[in-house]
Amino acid sequence: MREIMLVQLFALYLESLVLTILLVLVVLGIWIGFRALSGVDKTAKERQAHLYDMIMIGVLIIPVLSFATMSILLVLKA
């Protein structure tokens, strides 16, 4: 019985992880595109630094938002 609950919880976490990755990629893509279109970064080095910053933000935010999304999905499915 415990194993079944653990598998269900893990499946729910994977579902929330996929949703969160897609959401973060879309938001960061919009942010990077908006910044590129507005011409904030003048040099290639500035654009590269901003891209690295966005990648780091995404890597740090995805696990936290994934747990939050999992809790919302858990409440909705209960």
PDB file of N, CA, C and O in Angstrom:
ATOM      1  N   MET A   1       0.807  -1.194   0.000  1.00  0.00           N
ATOM      2  CA  MET A   1       0.000   0.000   0.000  1.00  0.00           C
ATOM      3  C   MET A   1       0.855   1.264   0.000  1.00  0.00           C
ATOM      4  O   MET A   1       0.570   2.205  -0.724  1.00  0.00           O
ATOM      5  N   ARG A   2       1.923   1.267   0.810  1.00  0.00           N
ATOM      6  CA  ARG A   2       2.812   2.422   0.861  1.00  0.00           C
ATOM      7  C   ARG A   2       3.507   2.643  -0.471  1.00  0.00           C
ATOM      8  O   ARG A   2       3.743   3.771  -0.882  1.00  0.00           O
ATOM      9  N   GLU A   3       3.844   1.524  -1.146  1.00  0.00           N
ATOM     10  CA  GLU A   3       4.543   1.640  -2.419  1.00  0.00           C
ATOM     11  C   GLU A   3       3.652   2.271  -3.480  1.00  0.00           C
ATOM     12  O   GLU A   3       4.112   3.058  -4.309  1.00  0.00           O
ATOM     13  N   ILE A   4       2.372   1.928  -3.450  1.00  0.00           N
ATOM     14  CA  ILE A   4       1.438   2.489  -4.420  1.00  0.00           C
ATOM     15  C   ILE A   4       1.305   3.999  -4.199  1.00  0.00           C
ATOM     16  O   ILE A   4       1.319   4.782  -5.151  1.00  0.00           O
ATOM     17  N   MET A   5       1.207   4.413  -2.941  1.00  0.00           N
ATOM     18  CA  MET A   5       1.106   5.842  -2.646  1.00  0.00           C
ATOM     19  C   MET A   5       2.377   6.570  -3.044  1.00  0.00           C
ATOM     20  O   MET A   5       2.323   7.685  -3.552  1.00  0.00           O
ATOM     21  N   LEU A   6       3.526   5.930  -2.822  1.00  0.00           N
ATOM     22  CA  LEU A   6       4.795   6.537  -3.189  1.00  0.00           C
ATOM     23  C   LEU A   6       4.904   6.702  -4.702  1.00  0.00           C
ATOM     24  O   LEU A   6       5.349   7.741  -5.191  1.00  0.00           O
ATOM     25  N   VAL A   7       4.474   5.713  -5.448  1.00  0.00           N
ATOM     26  CA  VAL A   7       4.496   5.784  -6.910  1.00  0.00           C
ATOM     27  C   VAL A   7       3.543   6.873  -7.400  1.00  0.00           C
ATOM     28  O   VAL A   7       3.878   7.638  -8.314  1.00  0.00           O
ATOM     29  N   GLN A   8       2.364   6.974  -6.790  1.00  0.00           N
ATOM     30  CA  GLN A   8       1.415   8.022  -7.177  1.00  0.00           C
ATOM     31  C   GLN A   8       1.977   9.411  -6.874  1.00  0.00           C
ATOM     32  O   GLN A   8       1.824  10.335  -7.673  1.00  0.00           O
ATOM     33  N   LEU A   9       2.619   9.551  -5.735  1.00  0.00           N
ATOM     34  CA  LEU A   9       3.215  10.834  -5.371  1.00  0.00           C
ATOM     35  C   LEU A   9       4.359  11.188  -6.313  1.00  0.00           C
ATOM     36  O   LEU A   9       4.491  12.336  -6.741  1.00  0.00           O
ATOM     37  N   PHE A  10       5.162  10.201  -6.667  1.00  0.00           N
ATOM     38  CA  PHE A  10       6.258  10.433  -7.601  1.00  0.00           C
ATOM     39  C   PHE A  10       5.729  10.808  -8.981  1.00  0.00           C
ATOM     40  O   PHE A  10       6.263  11.710  -9.641  1.00  0.00           O
ATOM     41  N   ALA A  11       4.657  10.154  -9.427  1.00  0.00           N
ATOM     42  CA  ALA A  11       4.051  10.477 -10.717  1.00  0.00           C
ATOM     43  C   ALA A  11       3.488  11.903 -10.699  1.00  0.00           C
ATOM     44  O   ALA A  11       3.610  12.641 -11.682  1.00  0.00           O
ATOM     45  N   LEU A  12       2.903  12.274  -9.578  1.00  0.00           N
ATOM     46  CA  LEU A  12       2.382  13.628  -9.437  1.00  0.00           C
ATOM     47  C   LEU A  12       3.516  14.651  -9.466  1.00  0.00           C
ATOM     48  O   LEU A  12       3.391  15.713 -10.074  1.00  0.00           O
ATOM     49  N   TYR A  13       4.633  14.324  -8.829  1.00  0.00           N
ATOM     50  CA  TYR A  13       5.792  15.221  -8.861  1.00  0.00           C
ATOM     51  C   TYR A  13       6.345  15.350 -10.278  1.00  0.00           C
ATOM     52  O   TYR A  13       6.696  16.450 -10.714  1.00  0.00           O
ATOM     53  N   LEU A  14       6.434  14.253 -10.995  1.00  0.00           N
ATOM     54  CA  LEU A  14       6.929  14.310 -12.378  1.00  0.00           C
ATOM     55  C   LEU A  14       5.998  15.145 -13.257  1.00  0.00           C
ATOM     56  O   LEU A  14       6.459  15.919 -14.105  1.00  0.00           O
ATOM     57  N   GLU A  15       4.706  14.999 -13.052  1.00  0.00           N
ATOM     58  CA  GLU A  15       3.743  15.804 -13.812  1.00  0.00           C
ATOM     59  C   GLU A  15       3.927  17.291 -13.505  1.00  0.00           C
ATOM     60  O   GLU A  15       3.964  18.122 -14.422  1.00  0.00           O
ATOM     61  N   SER A  16       4.084  17.617 -12.242  1.00  0.00           N
ATOM     62  CA  SER A  16       4.284  19.024 -11.876  1.00  0.00           C
ATOM     63  C   SER A  16       5.637  19.533 -12.361  1.00  0.00           C
ATOM     64  O   SER A  16       5.768  20.703 -12.731  1.00  0.00           O
ATOM     65  N   LEU A  17       6.633  18.667 -12.398  1.00  0.00           N
ATOM     66  CA  LEU A  17       7.952  19.059 -12.897  1.00  0.00           C
ATOM     67  C   LEU A  17       7.890  19.416 -14.375  1.00  0.00           C
ATOM     68  O   LEU A  17       8.439  20.435 -14.805  1.00  0.00           O
ATOM     69  N   VAL A  18       7.190  18.617 -15.148  1.00  0.00           N
ATOM     70  CA  VAL A  18       7.051  18.898 -16.582  1.00  0.00           C
ATOM     71  C   VAL A  18       6.285  20.199 -16.798  1.00  0.00           C
ATOM     72  O   VAL A  18       6.682  21.047 -17.610  1.00  0.00           O
ATOM     73  N   LEU A  19       5.188  20.375 -16.062  1.00  0.00           N
ATOM     74  CA  LEU A  19       4.409  21.612 -16.187  1.00  0.00           C
ATOM     75  C   LEU A  19       5.244  22.825 -15.807  1.00  0.00           C
ATOM     76  O   LEU A  19       5.199  23.866 -16.482  1.00  0.00           O
ATOM     77  N   THR A  20       6.007  22.715 -14.751  1.00  0.00           N
ATOM     78  CA  THR A  20       6.821  23.831 -14.293  1.00  0.00           C
ATOM     79  C   THR A  20       7.932  24.143 -15.284  1.00  0.00           C
ATOM     80  O   THR A  20       8.205  25.323 -15.561  1.00  0.00           O
ATOM     81  N   ILE A  21       8.571  23.127 -15.826  1.00  0.00           N
ATOM     82  CA  ILE A  21       9.633  23.355 -16.813  1.00  0.00           C
ATOM     83  C   ILE A  21       9.072  24.093 -18.026  1.00  0.00           C
ATOM     84  O   ILE A  21       9.665  25.063 -18.501  1.00  0.00           O
ATOM     85  N   LEU A  22       7.916  23.657 -18.503  1.00  0.00           N
ATOM     86  CA  LEU A  22       7.307  24.321 -19.657  1.00  0.00           C
ATOM     87  C   LEU A  22       6.940  25.769 -19.330  1.00  0.00           C
ATOM     88  O   LEU A  22       7.206  26.679 -20.129  1.00  0.00           O
ATOM     89  N   LEU A  23       6.356  25.984 -18.165  1.00  0.00           N
ATOM     90  CA  LEU A  23       5.966  27.332 -17.770  1.00  0.00           C
ATOM     91  C   LEU A  23       7.180  28.246 -17.646  1.00  0.00           C
ATOM     92  O   LEU A  23       7.183  29.373 -18.146  1.00  0.00           O
ATOM     93  N   VAL A  24       8.233  27.764 -17.005  1.00  0.00           N
ATOM     94  CA  VAL A  24       9.441  28.582 -16.815  1.00  0.00           C
ATOM     95  C   VAL A  24      10.114  28.861 -18.153  1.00  0.00           C
ATOM     96  O   VAL A  24      10.563  29.986 -18.402  1.00  0.00           O
ATOM     97  N   LEU A  25      10.173  27.870 -19.031  1.00  0.00           N
ATOM     98  CA  LEU A  25      10.775  28.090 -20.350  1.00  0.00           C
ATOM     99  C   LEU A  25      10.003  29.137 -21.145  1.00  0.00           C
ATOM    100  O   LEU A  25      10.607  29.996 -21.807  1.00  0.00           O
ATOM    101  N   VAL A  26       8.689  29.090 -21.086  1.00  0.00           N
ATOM    102  CA  VAL A  26       7.878  30.066 -21.810  1.00  0.00           C
ATOM    103  C   VAL A  26       8.095  31.470 -21.243  1.00  0.00           C
ATOM    104  O   VAL A  26       8.328  32.437 -21.989  1.00  0.00           O
ATOM    105  N   VAL A  27       8.037  31.593 -19.920  1.00  0.00           N
ATOM    106  CA  VAL A  27       8.191  32.914 -19.297  1.00  0.00           C
ATOM    107  C   VAL A  27       9.589  33.474 -19.552  1.00  0.00           C
ATOM    108  O   VAL A  27       9.742  34.647 -19.915  1.00  0.00           O
ATOM    109  N   LEU A  28      10.615  32.650 -19.380  1.00  0.00           N
ATOM    110  CA  LEU A  28      11.977  33.132 -19.620  1.00  0.00           C
ATOM    111  C   LEU A  28      12.204  33.444 -21.098  1.00  0.00           C
ATOM    112  O   LEU A  28      12.914  34.392 -21.429  1.00  0.00           O
ATOM    113  N   GLY A  29      11.599  32.659 -21.984  1.00  0.00           N
ATOM    114  CA  GLY A  29      11.710  32.938 -23.411  1.00  0.00           C
ATOM    115  C   GLY A  29      11.079  34.267 -23.780  1.00  0.00           C
ATOM    116  O   GLY A  29      11.638  35.043 -24.565  1.00  0.00           O
ATOM    117  N   ILE A  30       9.908  34.548 -23.203  1.00  0.00           N
ATOM    118  CA  ILE A  30       9.257  35.837 -23.437  1.00  0.00           C
ATOM    119  C   ILE A  30      10.121  36.971 -22.891  1.00  0.00           C
ATOM    120  O   ILE A  30      10.298  38.008 -23.533  1.00  0.00           O
ATOM    121  N   TRP A  31      10.670  36.759 -21.703  1.00  0.00           N
ATOM    122  CA  TRP A  31      11.501  37.800 -21.081  1.00  0.00           C
ATOM    123  C   TRP A  31      12.751  38.076 -21.927  1.00  0.00           C
ATOM    124  O   TRP A  31      13.101  39.229 -22.174  1.00  0.00           O
ATOM    125  N   ILE A  32      13.411  37.021 -22.376  1.00  0.00           N
ATOM    126  CA  ILE A  32      14.615  37.185 -23.195  1.00  0.00           C
ATOM    127  C   ILE A  32      14.261  37.839 -24.532  1.00  0.00           C
ATOM    128  O   ILE A  32      14.970  38.721 -25.020  1.00  0.00           O
ATOM    129  N   GLY A  33      13.149  37.410 -25.135  1.00  0.00           N
ATOM    130  CA  GLY A  33      12.724  38.007 -26.407  1.00  0.00           C
ATOM    131  C   GLY A  33      12.371  39.473 -26.271  1.00  0.00           C
ATOM    132  O   GLY A  33      12.755  40.289 -27.108  1.00  0.00           O
ATOM    133  N   PHE A  34      11.657  39.827 -25.199  1.00  0.00           N
ATOM    134  CA  PHE A  34      11.305  41.220 -24.961  1.00  0.00           C
ATOM    135  C   PHE A  34      12.561  42.058 -24.766  1.00  0.00           C
ATOM    136  O   PHE A  34      12.668  43.161 -25.297  1.00  0.00           O
ATOM    137  N   ARG A  35      13.501  41.520 -24.027  1.00  0.00           N
ATOM    138  CA  ARG A  35      14.738  42.257 -23.770  1.00  0.00           C
ATOM    139  C   ARG A  35      15.553  42.411 -25.052  1.00  0.00           C
ATOM    140  O   ARG A  35      16.168  43.454 -25.285  1.00  0.00           O
ATOM    141  N   ALA A  36      15.548  41.379 -25.898  1.00  0.00           N
ATOM    142  CA  ALA A  36      16.286  41.455 -27.159  1.00  0.00           C
ATOM    143  C   ALA A  36      15.637  42.463 -28.109  1.00  0.00           C
ATOM    144  O   ALA A  36      16.336  43.209 -28.802  1.00  0.00           O
ATOM    145  N   LEU A  37      14.300  42.484 -28.139  1.00  0.00           N
ATOM    146  CA  LEU A  37      13.605  43.418 -29.029  1.00  0.00           C
ATOM    147  C   LEU A  37      13.732  44.868 -28.569  1.00  0.00           C
ATOM    148  O   LEU A  37      13.747  45.782 -29.393  1.00  0.00           O
ATOM    149  N   SER A  38      13.814  45.070 -27.265  1.00  0.00           N
ATOM    150  CA  SER A  38      13.913  46.444 -26.763  1.00  0.00           C
ATOM    151  C   SER A  38      15.330  46.997 -26.882  1.00  0.00           C
ATOM    152  O   SER A  38      15.532  48.200 -26.742  1.00  0.00           O
ATOM    153  N   GLY A  39      16.308  46.137 -27.132  1.00  0.00           N
ATOM    154  CA  GLY A  39      17.681  46.592 -27.346  1.00  0.00           C
ATOM    155  C   GLY A  39      18.395  47.045 -26.090  1.00  0.00           C
ATOM    156  O   GLY A  39      19.226  47.953 -26.142  1.00  0.00           O
ATOM    157  N   VAL A  40      18.090  46.435 -24.974  1.00  0.00           N
ATOM    158  CA  VAL A  40      18.722  46.817 -23.706  1.00  0.00           C
ATOM    159  C   VAL A  40      20.207  46.464 -23.717  1.00  0.00           C
ATOM    160  O   VAL A  40      21.049  47.270 -23.309  1.00  0.00           O
ATOM    161  N   ASP A  41      20.514  45.277 -24.204  1.00  0.00           N
ATOM    162  CA  ASP A  41      21.909  44.825 -24.232  1.00  0.00           C
ATOM    163  C   ASP A  41      22.547  45.255 -25.553  1.00  0.00           C
ATOM    164  O   ASP A  41      22.088  44.903 -26.630  1.00  0.00           O
ATOM    165  N   LYS A  42      23.623  46.003 -25.445  1.00  0.00           N
ATOM    166  CA  LYS A  42      24.266  46.543 -26.645  1.00  0.00           C
ATOM    167  C   LYS A  42      25.316  45.598 -27.225  1.00  0.00           C
ATOM    168  O   LYS A  42      25.488  45.528 -28.425  1.00  0.00           O
ATOM    169  N   THR A  43      26.016  44.863 -26.368  1.00  0.00           N
ATOM    170  CA  THR A  43      27.091  44.002 -26.862  1.00  0.00           C
ATOM    171  C   THR A  43      26.704  42.536 -26.720  1.00  0.00           C
ATOM    172  O   THR A  43      25.794  42.177 -25.973  1.00  0.00           O
ATOM    173  N   ALA A  44      27.438  41.694 -27.445  1.00  0.00           N
ATOM    174  CA  ALA A  44      27.199  40.256 -27.367  1.00  0.00           C
ATOM    175  C   ALA A  44      27.536  39.721 -25.977  1.00  0.00           C
ATOM    176  O   ALA A  44      26.892  38.791 -25.497  1.00  0.00           O
ATOM    177  N   LYS A  45      28.508  40.326 -25.327  1.00  0.00           N
ATOM    178  CA  LYS A  45      28.893  39.889 -23.988  1.00  0.00           C
ATOM    179  C   LYS A  45      27.767  40.155 -22.981  1.00  0.00           C
ATOM    180  O   LYS A  45      27.494  39.327 -22.115  1.00  0.00           O
ATOM    181  N   GLU A  46      27.097  41.285 -23.114  1.00  0.00           N
ATOM    182  CA  GLU A  46      25.962  41.596 -22.242  1.00  0.00           C
ATOM    183  C   GLU A  46      24.797  40.638 -22.493  1.00  0.00           C
ATOM    184  O   GLU A  46      24.152  40.173 -21.553  1.00  0.00           O
ATOM    185  N   ARG A  47      24.539  40.329 -23.767  1.00  0.00           N
ATOM    186  CA  ARG A  47      23.460  39.385 -24.093  1.00  0.00           C
ATOM    187  C   ARG A  47      23.775  37.998 -23.551  1.00  0.00           C
ATOM    188  O   ARG A  47      22.897  37.310 -23.024  1.00  0.00           O
ATOM    189  N   GLN A  48      25.033  37.597 -23.656  1.00  0.00           N
ATOM    190  CA  GLN A  48      25.437  36.290 -23.142  1.00  0.00           C
ATOM    191  C   GLN A  48      25.327  36.247 -21.625  1.00  0.00           C
ATOM    192  O   GLN A  48      24.853  35.257 -21.061  1.00  0.00           O
ATOM    193  N   ALA A  49      25.721  37.303 -20.957  1.00  0.00           N
ATOM    194  CA  ALA A  49      25.616  37.360 -19.497  1.00  0.00           C
ATOM    195  C   ALA A  49      24.156  37.296 -19.065  1.00  0.00           C
ATOM    196  O   ALA A  49      23.818  36.603 -18.090  1.00  0.00           O
ATOM    197  N   HIS A  50      23.279  37.980 -19.789  1.00  0.00           N
ATOM    198  CA  HIS A  50      21.853  37.939 -19.459  1.00  0.00           C
ATOM    199  C   HIS A  50      21.287  36.540 -19.681  1.00  0.00           C
ATOM    200  O   HIS A  50      20.476  36.054 -18.882  1.00  0.00           O
ATOM    201  N   LEU A  51      21.694  35.893 -20.764  1.00  0.00           N
ATOM    202  CA  LEU A  51      21.236  34.531 -21.029  1.00  0.00           C
ATOM    203  C   LEU A  51      21.682  33.586 -19.922  1.00  0.00           C
ATOM    204  O   LEU A  51      20.890  32.761 -19.443  1.00  0.00           O
ATOM    205  N   TYR A  52      22.924  33.693 -19.475  1.00  0.00           N
ATOM    206  CA  TYR A  52      23.406  32.854 -18.379  1.00  0.00           C
ATOM    207  C   TYR A  52      22.641  33.133 -17.088  1.00  0.00           C
ATOM    208  O   TYR A  52      22.323  32.216 -16.329  1.00  0.00           O
ATOM    209  N   ASP A  53      22.330  34.406 -16.845  1.00  0.00           N
ATOM    210  CA  ASP A  53      21.530  34.752 -15.663  1.00  0.00           C
ATOM    211  C   ASP A  53      20.157  34.101 -15.735  1.00  0.00           C
ATOM    212  O   ASP A  53      19.660  33.573 -14.735  1.00  0.00           O
ATOM    213  N   MET A  54      19.526  34.134 -16.893  1.00  0.00           N
ATOM    214  CA  MET A  54      18.202  33.535 -17.043  1.00  0.00           C
ATOM    215  C   MET A  54      18.256  32.016 -16.879  1.00  0.00           C
ATOM    216  O   MET A  54      17.351  31.423 -16.293  1.00  0.00           O
ATOM    217  N   ILE A  55      19.311  31.394 -17.371  1.00  0.00           N
ATOM    218  CA  ILE A  55      19.464  29.947 -17.196  1.00  0.00           C
ATOM    219  C   ILE A  55      19.608  29.608 -15.715  1.00  0.00           C
ATOM    220  O   ILE A  55      18.977  28.667 -15.213  1.00  0.00           O
ATOM    221  N   MET A  56      20.406  30.385 -14.996  1.00  0.00           N
ATOM    222  CA  MET A  56      20.583  30.142 -13.558  1.00  0.00           C
ATOM    223  C   MET A  56      19.281  30.371 -12.789  1.00  0.00           C
ATOM    224  O   MET A  56      18.941  29.596 -11.889  1.00  0.00           O
ATOM    225  N   ILE A  57      18.550  31.403 -13.148  1.00  0.00           N
ATOM    226  CA  ILE A  57      17.267  31.661 -12.498  1.00  0.00           C
ATOM    227  C   ILE A  57      16.313  30.495 -12.746  1.00  0.00           C
ATOM    228  O   ILE A  57      15.633  30.025 -11.835  1.00  0.00           O
ATOM    229  N   GLY A  58      16.272  30.014 -13.975  1.00  0.00           N
ATOM    230  CA  GLY A  58      15.411  28.876 -14.302  1.00  0.00           C
ATOM    231  C   GLY A  58      15.785  27.626 -13.526  1.00  0.00           C
ATOM    232  O   GLY A  58      14.916  26.925 -12.994  1.00  0.00           O
ATOM    233  N   VAL A  59      17.076  27.357 -13.435  1.00  0.00           N
ATOM    234  CA  VAL A  59      17.544  26.162 -12.722  1.00  0.00           C
ATOM    235  C   VAL A  59      17.196  26.249 -11.235  1.00  0.00           C
ATOM    236  O   VAL A  59      16.868  25.241 -10.603  1.00  0.00           O
ATOM    237  N   LEU A  60      17.243  27.435 -10.668  1.00  0.00           N
ATOM    238  CA  LEU A  60      16.936  27.595  -9.253  1.00  0.00           C
ATOM    239  C   LEU A  60      15.436  27.631  -8.977  1.00  0.00           C
ATOM    240  O   LEU A  60      14.990  27.193  -7.919  1.00  0.00           O
ATOM    241  N   ILE A  61      14.651  28.143  -9.897  1.00  0.00           N
ATOM    242  CA  ILE A  61      13.216  28.303  -9.669  1.00  0.00           C
ATOM    243  C   ILE A  61      12.434  27.021  -9.941  1.00  0.00           C
ATOM    244  O   ILE A  61      11.445  26.741  -9.259  1.00  0.00           O
ATOM    245  N   ILE A  62      12.857  26.240 -10.909  1.00  0.00           N
ATOM    246  CA  ILE A  62      12.085  25.067 -11.330  1.00  0.00           C
ATOM    247  C   ILE A  62      11.790  24.099 -10.180  1.00  0.00           C
ATOM    248  O   ILE A  62      10.634  23.705 -10.006  1.00  0.00           O
ATOM    249  N   PRO A  63      12.752  23.689  -9.365  1.00  0.00           N
ATOM    250  CA  PRO A  63      12.405  22.748  -8.283  1.00  0.00           C
ATOM    251  C   PRO A  63      11.436  23.328  -7.250  1.00  0.00           C
ATOM    252  O   PRO A  63      10.538  22.632  -6.782  1.00  0.00           O
ATOM    253  N   VAL A  64      11.595  24.602  -6.926  1.00  0.00           N
ATOM    254  CA  VAL A  64      10.717  25.225  -5.937  1.00  0.00           C
ATOM    255  C   VAL A  64       9.289  25.311  -6.466  1.00  0.00           C
ATOM    256  O   VAL A  64       8.327  24.939  -5.781  1.00  0.00           O
ATOM    257  N   LEU A  65       9.147  25.797  -7.689  1.00  0.00           N
ATOM    258  CA  LEU A  65       7.819  25.894  -8.282  1.00  0.00           C
ATOM    259  C   LEU A  65       7.210  24.525  -8.535  1.00  0.00           C
ATOM    260  O   LEU A  65       5.992  24.367  -8.521  1.00  0.00           O
ATOM    261  N   SER A  66       8.050  23.534  -8.774  1.00  0.00           N
ATOM    262  CA  SER A  66       7.550  22.187  -9.000  1.00  0.00           C
ATOM    263  C   SER A  66       6.867  21.640  -7.750  1.00  0.00           C
ATOM    264  O   SER A  66       5.800  21.014  -7.836  1.00  0.00           O
ATOM    265  N   PHE A  67       7.454  21.867  -6.589  1.00  0.00           N
ATOM    266  CA  PHE A  67       6.814  21.421  -5.352  1.00  0.00           C
ATOM    267  C   PHE A  67       5.527  22.194  -5.091  1.00  0.00           C
ATOM    268  O   PHE A  67       4.533  21.634  -4.623  1.00  0.00           O
ATOM    269  N   ALA A  68       5.515  23.475  -5.397  1.00  0.00           N
ATOM    270  CA  ALA A  68       4.293  24.265  -5.235  1.00  0.00           C
ATOM    271  C   ALA A  68       3.208  23.776  -6.190  1.00  0.00           C
ATOM    272  O   ALA A  68       2.047  23.633  -5.797  1.00  0.00           O
ATOM    273  N   THR A  69       3.583  23.491  -7.429  1.00  0.00           N
ATOM    274  CA  THR A  69       2.629  22.973  -8.404  1.00  0.00           C
ATOM    275  C   THR A  69       2.128  21.603  -7.987  1.00  0.00           C
ATOM    276  O   THR A  69       0.942  21.299  -8.146  1.00  0.00           O
ATOM    277  N   MET A  70       3.010  20.774  -7.430  1.00  0.00           N
ATOM    278  CA  MET A  70       2.602  19.448  -6.978  1.00  0.00           C
ATOM    279  C   MET A  70       1.565  19.570  -5.863  1.00  0.00           C
ATOM    280  O   MET A  70       0.586  18.820  -5.831  1.00  0.00           O
ATOM    281  N   SER A  71       1.762  20.519  -4.954  1.00  0.00           N
ATOM    282  CA  SER A  71       0.780  20.663  -3.873  1.00  0.00           C
ATOM    283  C   SER A  71      -0.559  21.125  -4.422  1.00  0.00           C
ATOM    284  O   SER A  71      -1.616  20.671  -3.956  1.00  0.00           O
ATOM    285  N   ILE A  72      -0.564  21.999  -5.423  1.00  0.00           N
ATOM    286  CA  ILE A  72      -1.828  22.436  -6.034  1.00  0.00           C
ATOM    287  C   ILE A  72      -2.502  21.277  -6.747  1.00  0.00           C
ATOM    288  O   ILE A  72      -3.712  21.068  -6.615  1.00  0.00           O
ATOM    289  N   LEU A  73      -1.727  20.474  -7.494  1.00  0.00           N
ATOM    290  CA  LEU A  73      -2.296  19.318  -8.176  1.00  0.00           C
ATOM    291  C   LEU A  73      -2.822  18.305  -7.180  1.00  0.00           C
ATOM    292  O   LEU A  73      -3.869  17.661  -7.412  1.00  0.00           O
ATOM    293  N   LEU A  74      -2.138  18.146  -6.070  1.00  0.00           N
ATOM    294  CA  LEU A  74      -2.576  17.194  -5.040  1.00  0.00           C
ATOM    295  C   LEU A  74      -3.915  17.627  -4.448  1.00  0.00           C
ATOM    296  O   LEU A  74      -4.804  16.796  -4.247  1.00  0.00           O
ATOM    297  N   VAL A  75      -4.069  18.911  -4.201  1.00  0.00           N
ATOM    298  CA  VAL A  75      -5.337  19.424  -3.665  1.00  0.00           C
ATOM    299  C   VAL A  75      -6.455  19.269  -4.701  1.00  0.00           C
ATOM    300  O   VAL A  75      -7.567  18.902  -4.352  1.00  0.00           O
ATOM    301  N   LEU A  76      -6.149  19.547  -5.957  1.00  0.00           N
ATOM    302  CA  LEU A  76      -7.165  19.447  -6.988  1.00  0.00           C
ATOM    303  C   LEU A  76      -7.601  18.004  -7.240  1.00  0.00           C
ATOM    304  O   LEU A  76      -8.766  17.751  -7.571  1.00  0.00           O
ATOM    305  N   LYS A  77      -6.685  17.038  -7.096  1.00  0.00           N
ATOM    306  CA  LYS A  77      -7.017  15.645  -7.343  1.00  0.00           C
ATOM    307  C   LYS A  77      -7.603  14.956  -6.112  1.00  0.00           C
ATOM    308  O   LYS A  77      -8.140  13.862  -6.225  1.00  0.00           O
ATOM    309  N   ALA A  78      -7.517  15.591  -4.959  1.00  0.00           N
ATOM    310  CA  ALA A  78      -8.037  14.955  -3.737  1.00  0.00           C
ATOM    311  C   ALA A  78      -9.536  15.096  -3.626  1.00  0.00           C
ATOM    312  O   ALA A  78     -10.209  15.815  -4.215  1.00  0.00           O
TER     313      ALA A  78
END
